[in-house]
Amino acid sequence: MTFDTPISRKGTHCVKWDMMETLYGVAPDEGIAMWVADMEFRPPQVVQQALEAMLAHGVYGYFGDESKYLDAIRWWMRTRHGWDVAADHIFTTHGLVNGTAMCIDAFTKPGDGVVLMTPVYHAFARVIKAAERHVVECPLTNTGGHLTMDFDAWDAQMTGAEKLMILCSPHNPGGRVWTPEELRGVAGFCKRHDLILVSDEIHHDIVYPGQHHSVMPLAAPDIADRLVMMTATTKTFNIAGAHSGNVIIADPTLRARFARRMTAMGISPNSFGIHMATAAYSPEGAAWVDDLMRYLDGNRRLFDDGVNAIPGVRSMPLEATYLAWVDFSDTGMTPAEFTARVEKTARIATNHGTSFGKGGEAFLRFNLACPRAQVAEAVSRLQKAFADLQ
């Protein structure tokens, strides 16, 4: 795989590029799309080959016999994360936003509180509110560009109406890899307040050299009775359009509750997602991910060096994900002012920090999973857009 090879996605029904002008006023022919969290890279060849085999066969009926698919998931979790998963603990949903919505539906009632550590992935709040539950924001502390948890402050916020907490691990948008000690702190918080914990670990393969992601079941095995894990191939291998994700539940009582909701909603996986995930979770897929992370590490360094050279602008050090979280607070500009420079002057579409909840007001999120030349062009545009500060 040559990650430097540009692949045009314009006019392909691509949200990131084909909706950019409608939502941001940035035309795709002159702009750079750095908002939606998917990559500008093709997946590993082994995934392409799996799809080609389906096309060659030419019959697209109902999928049966998930044994190879489940074995692939179990192999990946064991070899890449040291986590042994039982096949009958795995549910397949239509992506992890769907998995999140299903958990909210299965484990809470309208009016209940759902806890988020903000700023955090914006879709969580969206589905919580749509389900008529209350978003309870527990703000992370930004200390010198490093996000940390404040359990004392969060304990004081709890009222007893909260029933579930959603953890983003690794963290999006802050790029933190939570330490085992921090994860045990989350587990203790959930036990103190009798919360079910949904741990969204979709970015757990996108971790940079020198960092180690700890899966929650290994970091805090004592909360297995209240833990729901969520994982997916989609973010790791850039196959988000497959809309496939896994909800993994060890506790039999929670598992039965989730299974009833899955049955009631008539949810079953699509065959394309199953075939793609089975192919991706393989030695070939693992080698591709290793190459990907070396490439993304180079993109991360290039972007940080260039953006941090702009006075008053600081990119939070990325430990995981390909999503740079950039702080404009020391520019003295309002969010409207710095956002206008990025979108109207630099012609770059990014995610606005306000959409991630409390603590995101002075930030924009930039997607770095693209050819390096595009990162370099974005850095050049940003430096020119803020040239008067230098």
Coordinates of C-alpha atoms in Angstrom, one line a residue:
M1 CA 0.0 0.0 0.0
T2 CA 1.3 3.4 -1.0
F3 CA -0.5 5.9 1.4
D4 CA 1.0 8.8 -0.6
T5 CA -1.2 8.0 -3.6
P6 CA -4.0 10.5 -3.9
I7 CA -7.5 9.0 -4.5
S8 CA -10.2 11.4 -5.6
R9 CA -13.5 10.9 -3.7
K10 CA -15.3 13.8 -5.2
G11 CA -18.6 12.9 -6.8
T12 CA -18.6 9.4 -5.3
H13 CA -21.4 10.1 -2.7
C14 CA -18.7 10.7 -0.1
V15 CA -20.0 12.7 2.9
K16 CA -16.6 14.2 3.6
W17 CA -16.1 15.7 0.2
D18 CA -19.5 15.9 -1.5
M19 CA -21.3 17.5 1.5
M20 CA -18.5 19.9 2.3
E21 CA -19.8 22.9 0.3
T22 CA -23.3 22.5 1.6
L23 CA -22.3 22.4 5.2
Y24 CA -19.2 24.6 5.3
G25 CA -19.3 26.7 2.1
V26 CA -16.0 25.2 1.1
A27 CA -16.0 24.0 -2.5
P28 CA -14.4 20.6 -3.0
D29 CA -12.4 21.7 -6.0
E30 CA -10.5 24.3 -4.0
G31 CA -10.9 23.1 -0.4
I32 CA -9.5 20.4 1.8
A33 CA -11.9 18.0 3.7
M34 CA -10.5 17.3 7.1
W35 CA -13.7 16.8 9.1
V36 CA -15.5 13.4 8.8
A37 CA -13.4 10.6 10.6
D38 CA -12.7 8.3 7.7
M39 CA -9.4 7.9 5.8
E40 CA -8.4 8.9 2.3
F41 CA -6.8 5.4 1.9
R42 CA -8.0 2.2 0.4
P43 CA -8.3 -0.7 2.8
P44 CA -5.8 -3.7 2.7
Q45 CA -5.8 -5.7 -0.4
V46 CA -7.1 -8.7 1.5
V47 CA -10.4 -6.7 2.0
Q48 CA -10.6 -5.8 -1.6
Q49 CA -10.1 -9.4 -2.6
A50 CA -12.9 -10.5 -0.3
L51 CA -15.3 -8.1 -2.0
E52 CA -14.0 -9.2 -5.5
A53 CA -14.8 -12.8 -4.6
M54 CA -18.4 -11.8 -3.6
L55 CA -18.8 -9.9 -6.9
A56 CA -17.4 -12.8 -8.9
H57 CA -20.0 -15.1 -7.3
G58 CA -22.7 -12.7 -8.0
V59 CA -25.4 -13.9 -5.6
Y60 CA -26.1 -11.7 -2.6
G61 CA -28.4 -13.6 -0.4
Y62 CA -28.7 -13.9 3.4
F63 CA -25.5 -14.6 5.3
G64 CA -25.2 -17.8 7.3
D65 CA -22.5 -19.5 9.4
E66 CA -20.6 -16.8 11.3
S67 CA -17.9 -19.1 12.6
K68 CA -15.1 -17.8 10.5
Y69 CA -16.1 -14.2 11.2
L70 CA -16.3 -14.8 15.0
D71 CA -13.0 -16.6 14.9
A72 CA -11.4 -13.7 13.2
I73 CA -12.7 -11.2 15.8
R74 CA -11.4 -13.5 18.6
W75 CA -8.0 -13.9 16.9
W76 CA -7.6 -10.2 16.5
M77 CA -8.6 -9.3 20.1
R78 CA -6.3 -12.1 21.4
T79 CA -3.2 -11.3 19.3
R80 CA -3.5 -7.5 19.1
H81 CA -4.9 -6.8 22.6
G82 CA -4.3 -9.8 24.7
W83 CA -8.0 -10.2 25.3
D84 CA -9.8 -13.6 25.1
V85 CA -13.4 -13.1 23.9
A86 CA -16.1 -15.9 23.9
A87 CA -17.9 -16.2 20.5
D88 CA -21.3 -16.1 22.2
H89 CA -20.6 -12.8 23.8
I90 CA -20.4 -11.0 20.4
F91 CA -23.3 -9.1 18.8
T92 CA -23.0 -7.4 15.4
T93 CA -24.7 -4.0 15.0
H94 CA -24.9 -1.6 12.1
G95 CA -21.9 0.3 13.3
L96 CA -21.1 1.6 16.7
V97 CA -23.3 4.7 16.7
N98 CA -26.1 2.1 16.2
G99 CA -24.5 0.0 19.0
T100 CA -24.5 3.0 21.3
A101 CA -28.2 3.7 20.5
M102 CA -29.0 0.1 21.2
C103 CA -27.3 0.2 24.6
I104 CA -29.1 3.3 25.5
D105 CA -32.4 1.7 24.5
A106 CA -31.6 -1.6 26.3
F107 CA -30.2 -0.3 29.6
T108 CA -32.0 3.0 30.3
K109 CA -35.4 4.6 30.2
P110 CA -36.6 8.0 29.0
G111 CA -35.6 10.6 31.5
D112 CA -32.5 8.7 32.7
G113 CA -29.2 10.4 32.7
V114 CA -26.3 9.2 30.5
V115 CA -22.8 10.4 31.5
L116 CA -20.3 11.6 29.0
M117 CA -16.7 12.8 29.7
T118 CA -16.6 16.0 27.5
P119 CA -15.4 17.1 25.1
V120 CA -16.2 13.8 23.4
Y121 CA -17.5 12.3 20.1
H122 CA -20.5 14.3 19.1
A123 CA -22.7 11.4 18.0
F124 CA -23.0 10.2 21.6
A125 CA -25.0 13.3 22.7
R126 CA -27.1 13.2 19.5
V127 CA -28.4 9.7 20.1
I128 CA -28.9 10.3 23.9
K129 CA -31.1 13.3 23.2
A130 CA -33.0 11.7 20.4
A131 CA -33.8 8.8 22.8
E132 CA -35.2 11.3 25.3
R133 CA -32.5 10.7 27.9
H134 CA -30.5 13.4 29.5
V135 CA -26.8 14.2 28.7
V136 CA -24.8 14.5 31.9
E137 CA -21.5 16.2 31.0
C138 CA -18.5 15.5 33.2
P139 CA -15.8 17.9 31.9
L140 CA -12.3 16.6 31.4
T141 CA -9.5 18.9 32.8
N142 CA -7.1 20.4 30.2
T143 CA -3.8 20.8 32.0
G144 CA -1.1 22.1 29.7
G145 CA -2.6 20.4 26.7
H146 CA -3.2 17.0 28.4
L147 CA -6.7 15.8 29.2
T148 CA -7.3 14.3 32.7
M149 CA -10.2 13.0 34.7
D150 CA -11.5 14.7 37.9
F151 CA -13.5 12.1 39.8
D152 CA -14.0 14.2 42.8
A153 CA -15.8 16.9 40.8
W154 CA -17.7 14.3 38.9
D155 CA -18.8 12.5 42.1
A156 CA -20.3 15.8 43.3
Q157 CA -22.4 16.1 40.1
M158 CA -24.2 12.8 40.4
T159 CA -27.8 12.9 41.5
G160 CA -28.8 9.2 41.3
A161 CA -30.8 9.7 38.1
E162 CA -27.8 8.6 36.0
K163 CA -27.9 5.0 34.8
L164 CA -25.2 4.6 32.2
M165 CA -21.8 6.0 31.3
I166 CA -20.2 6.0 27.8
L167 CA -16.4 6.0 27.8
C168 CA -14.4 6.8 24.6
S169 CA -11.2 4.9 24.8
P170 CA -8.9 6.0 23.2
H171 CA -10.4 9.4 23.5
N172 CA -11.9 11.2 20.6
P173 CA -11.2 14.2 20.1
G174 CA -8.4 14.6 22.6
G175 CA -6.3 11.7 21.4
R176 CA -5.6 10.3 24.9
V177 CA -4.7 6.7 25.6
W178 CA -6.1 6.2 29.0
T179 CA -3.8 4.5 31.5
P180 CA -4.8 1.3 33.3
E181 CA -5.0 3.5 36.5
E182 CA -7.4 5.9 34.8
L183 CA -9.5 3.1 33.5
R184 CA -9.7 1.6 37.0
G185 CA -10.8 5.1 38.2
V186 CA -13.6 5.0 35.7
A187 CA -14.6 1.5 36.9
G188 CA -14.7 2.7 40.5
F189 CA -16.8 5.8 39.5
C190 CA -19.3 3.5 37.8
K191 CA -19.5 1.2 40.8
R192 CA -20.0 4.1 43.2
H193 CA -22.9 5.4 41.2
D194 CA -24.3 2.1 40.0
L195 CA -23.7 2.9 36.3
I196 CA -23.5 0.5 33.4
L197 CA -20.3 1.3 31.5
V198 CA -20.3 1.3 27.7
S199 CA -16.7 1.4 26.6
D200 CA -16.4 2.5 23.0
E201 CA -13.0 1.3 21.9
I202 CA -13.3 1.8 18.1
H203 CA -9.9 3.6 17.9
H204 CA -8.0 0.9 19.9
D205 CA -5.9 -0.1 16.9
I206 CA -4.9 3.5 16.0
V207 CA -2.3 4.0 18.7
Y208 CA 1.1 5.6 18.2
P209 CA 4.6 4.3 19.0
G210 CA 5.4 4.4 22.7
Q211 CA 1.7 4.1 23.7
H212 CA -0.3 1.0 24.7
H213 CA -4.0 0.8 24.7
S214 CA -5.6 -1.2 27.6
V215 CA -8.9 -2.8 26.9
M216 CA -11.3 -2.2 29.8
P217 CA -11.9 -5.9 30.7
L218 CA -8.2 -6.4 31.4
A219 CA -7.7 -3.0 33.1
A220 CA -10.7 -3.5 35.4
P221 CA -11.9 -7.1 35.4
D222 CA -14.0 -6.5 38.6
I223 CA -16.6 -4.6 36.6
A224 CA -17.5 -7.4 34.2
D225 CA -21.0 -7.4 35.6
R226 CA -21.7 -3.9 34.4
L227 CA -19.4 -3.6 31.3
V228 CA -20.4 -3.4 27.6
M229 CA -17.5 -3.3 25.1
M230 CA -17.8 -1.9 21.6
T231 CA -15.2 -2.5 18.9
A232 CA -15.1 -2.4 15.1
T233 CA -13.0 -3.0 12.0
T234 CA -14.5 0.1 10.4
K235 CA -12.2 2.8 11.8
T236 CA -9.1 0.7 11.7
F237 CA -9.4 -0.4 8.1
N238 CA -11.4 2.6 6.6
I239 CA -14.5 0.6 5.8
A240 CA -17.0 2.7 7.7
G241 CA -19.5 2.4 4.8
A242 CA -19.9 -1.2 5.8
H243 CA -21.8 0.0 8.9
S244 CA -20.6 -3.0 11.0
G245 CA -19.6 -3.0 14.6
N246 CA -19.4 -5.4 17.6
V247 CA -21.0 -5.1 21.0
I248 CA -19.3 -7.6 23.3
I249 CA -21.0 -8.4 26.6
A250 CA -19.6 -11.0 29.1
D251 CA -22.3 -10.6 31.8
P252 CA -25.2 -13.0 31.1
T253 CA -27.9 -10.7 32.5
L254 CA -26.8 -7.7 30.5
R255 CA -26.3 -9.9 27.4
A256 CA -29.8 -11.3 27.7
R257 CA -31.2 -7.7 27.9
F258 CA -29.3 -6.6 24.9
A259 CA -30.2 -9.7 22.9
R260 CA -33.9 -9.0 23.6
R261 CA -33.6 -5.5 22.1
M262 CA -31.7 -6.8 19.1
T263 CA -34.5 -9.3 18.5
A264 CA -37.2 -6.7 19.0
M265 CA -35.6 -4.3 16.5
G266 CA -35.1 -7.1 13.9
I267 CA -31.4 -6.2 13.6
S268 CA -29.0 -8.6 11.7
P269 CA -25.7 -7.9 10.0
N270 CA -25.2 -7.3 6.2
S271 CA -23.1 -9.8 4.4
F272 CA -20.7 -7.2 2.9
G273 CA -19.7 -6.1 6.4
I274 CA -19.2 -9.6 7.6
H275 CA -16.9 -10.6 4.7
M276 CA -14.9 -7.4 5.0
A277 CA -14.4 -7.7 8.7
T278 CA -13.4 -11.4 8.4
A279 CA -10.8 -10.5 5.8
A280 CA -9.5 -7.5 7.7
Y281 CA -8.9 -9.3 11.0
S282 CA -6.0 -11.4 9.5
P283 CA -2.2 -11.4 9.4
E284 CA -2.4 -9.4 6.2
G285 CA -4.7 -6.9 7.8
A286 CA -2.4 -6.6 10.8
A287 CA 0.6 -5.9 8.6
W288 CA -1.4 -3.2 6.9
V289 CA -2.3 -1.5 10.2
D290 CA 1.4 -1.5 11.2
D291 CA 2.3 0.3 8.0
L292 CA -0.6 2.7 8.4
M293 CA 0.5 3.7 11.9
R294 CA 4.0 4.4 10.7
Y295 CA 2.6 6.6 8.0
L296 CA 0.1 8.4 10.3
D297 CA 2.9 9.0 12.8
G298 CA 4.7 11.0 10.1
N299 CA 1.6 12.9 9.3
R300 CA 1.1 13.7 13.0
R301 CA 4.6 15.1 13.4
L302 CA 4.4 17.2 10.2
F303 CA 1.1 18.7 11.2
D304 CA 2.1 19.4 14.9
D305 CA 5.4 21.0 13.9
G306 CA 3.7 23.3 11.4
V307 CA 0.6 24.2 13.5
N308 CA 2.5 24.7 16.7
A309 CA 4.7 27.3 14.9
I310 CA 1.7 29.6 14.7
P311 CA 1.7 31.8 17.8
G312 CA -1.3 31.2 20.0
V313 CA -2.2 27.8 18.3
R314 CA -1.5 24.5 19.8
S315 CA -2.2 20.9 18.6
M316 CA -2.9 18.6 21.5
P317 CA -0.2 15.8 21.5
L318 CA -1.8 12.8 19.8
E319 CA -1.4 9.4 21.6
A320 CA -4.0 7.7 19.5
T321 CA -6.5 8.3 16.6
Y322 CA -5.8 10.3 13.5
L323 CA -7.8 13.3 14.7
A324 CA -5.8 16.4 15.7
W325 CA -7.5 18.5 18.4
V326 CA -6.2 22.0 17.9
D327 CA -6.5 24.8 20.5
F328 CA -6.9 28.4 19.3
S329 CA -7.6 29.9 22.7
D330 CA -4.3 31.8 22.9
T331 CA -4.9 33.7 19.6
G332 CA -7.3 36.0 21.5
M333 CA -9.9 35.3 18.8
T334 CA -13.5 34.2 19.2
P335 CA -14.5 30.8 17.9
A336 CA -16.3 32.6 15.0
E337 CA -13.1 34.5 14.1
F338 CA -10.6 31.6 14.1
T339 CA -13.1 29.3 12.4
A340 CA -13.7 31.8 9.6
R341 CA -9.9 32.0 9.0
V342 CA -9.7 28.2 8.7
E343 CA -12.8 27.8 6.5
K344 CA -12.9 31.0 4.5
T345 CA -9.3 31.9 4.2
A346 CA -7.5 28.5 4.4
R347 CA -10.5 26.7 2.7
I348 CA -10.3 23.8 5.1
A349 CA -13.4 22.1 6.5
T350 CA -13.0 20.8 10.1
N351 CA -15.2 19.7 13.0
H352 CA -16.2 22.6 15.2
G353 CA -15.1 22.1 18.9
T354 CA -18.5 23.2 20.2
S355 CA -20.1 20.0 18.8
F356 CA -18.1 17.9 21.2
G357 CA -19.6 19.5 24.4
K358 CA -18.1 21.4 27.3
G359 CA -14.4 22.1 26.9
G360 CA -14.4 22.2 23.1
E361 CA -15.3 25.8 22.5
A362 CA -11.8 27.0 21.6
F363 CA -10.9 23.9 19.4
L364 CA -11.2 22.6 15.9
R365 CA -10.7 18.9 15.0
F366 CA -8.6 18.1 11.9
N367 CA -8.5 14.6 10.2
L368 CA -4.8 13.7 9.4
A369 CA -5.6 10.3 7.6
C370 CA -4.7 11.5 4.1
P371 CA -1.7 11.6 1.8
R372 CA 1.1 13.6 3.4
A373 CA 1.1 16.2 0.7
Q374 CA -2.4 17.1 1.7
V375 CA -1.3 17.5 5.3
A376 CA 1.6 19.7 4.2
E377 CA -0.8 21.8 2.0
A378 CA -3.2 22.2 5.0
V379 CA -0.3 23.4 7.2
S380 CA 0.8 25.9 4.6
R381 CA -2.7 27.3 4.3
L382 CA -3.1 27.6 8.0
Q383 CA 0.2 29.4 8.4
K384 CA -0.8 31.9 5.7
A385 CA -4.3 32.3 7.2
F386 CA -2.8 33.3 10.6
A387 CA 0.3 35.0 9.1
D388 CA -0.4 38.3 11.0
L389 CA 0.2 36.5 14.3
Q390 CA 3.8 35.5 13.3

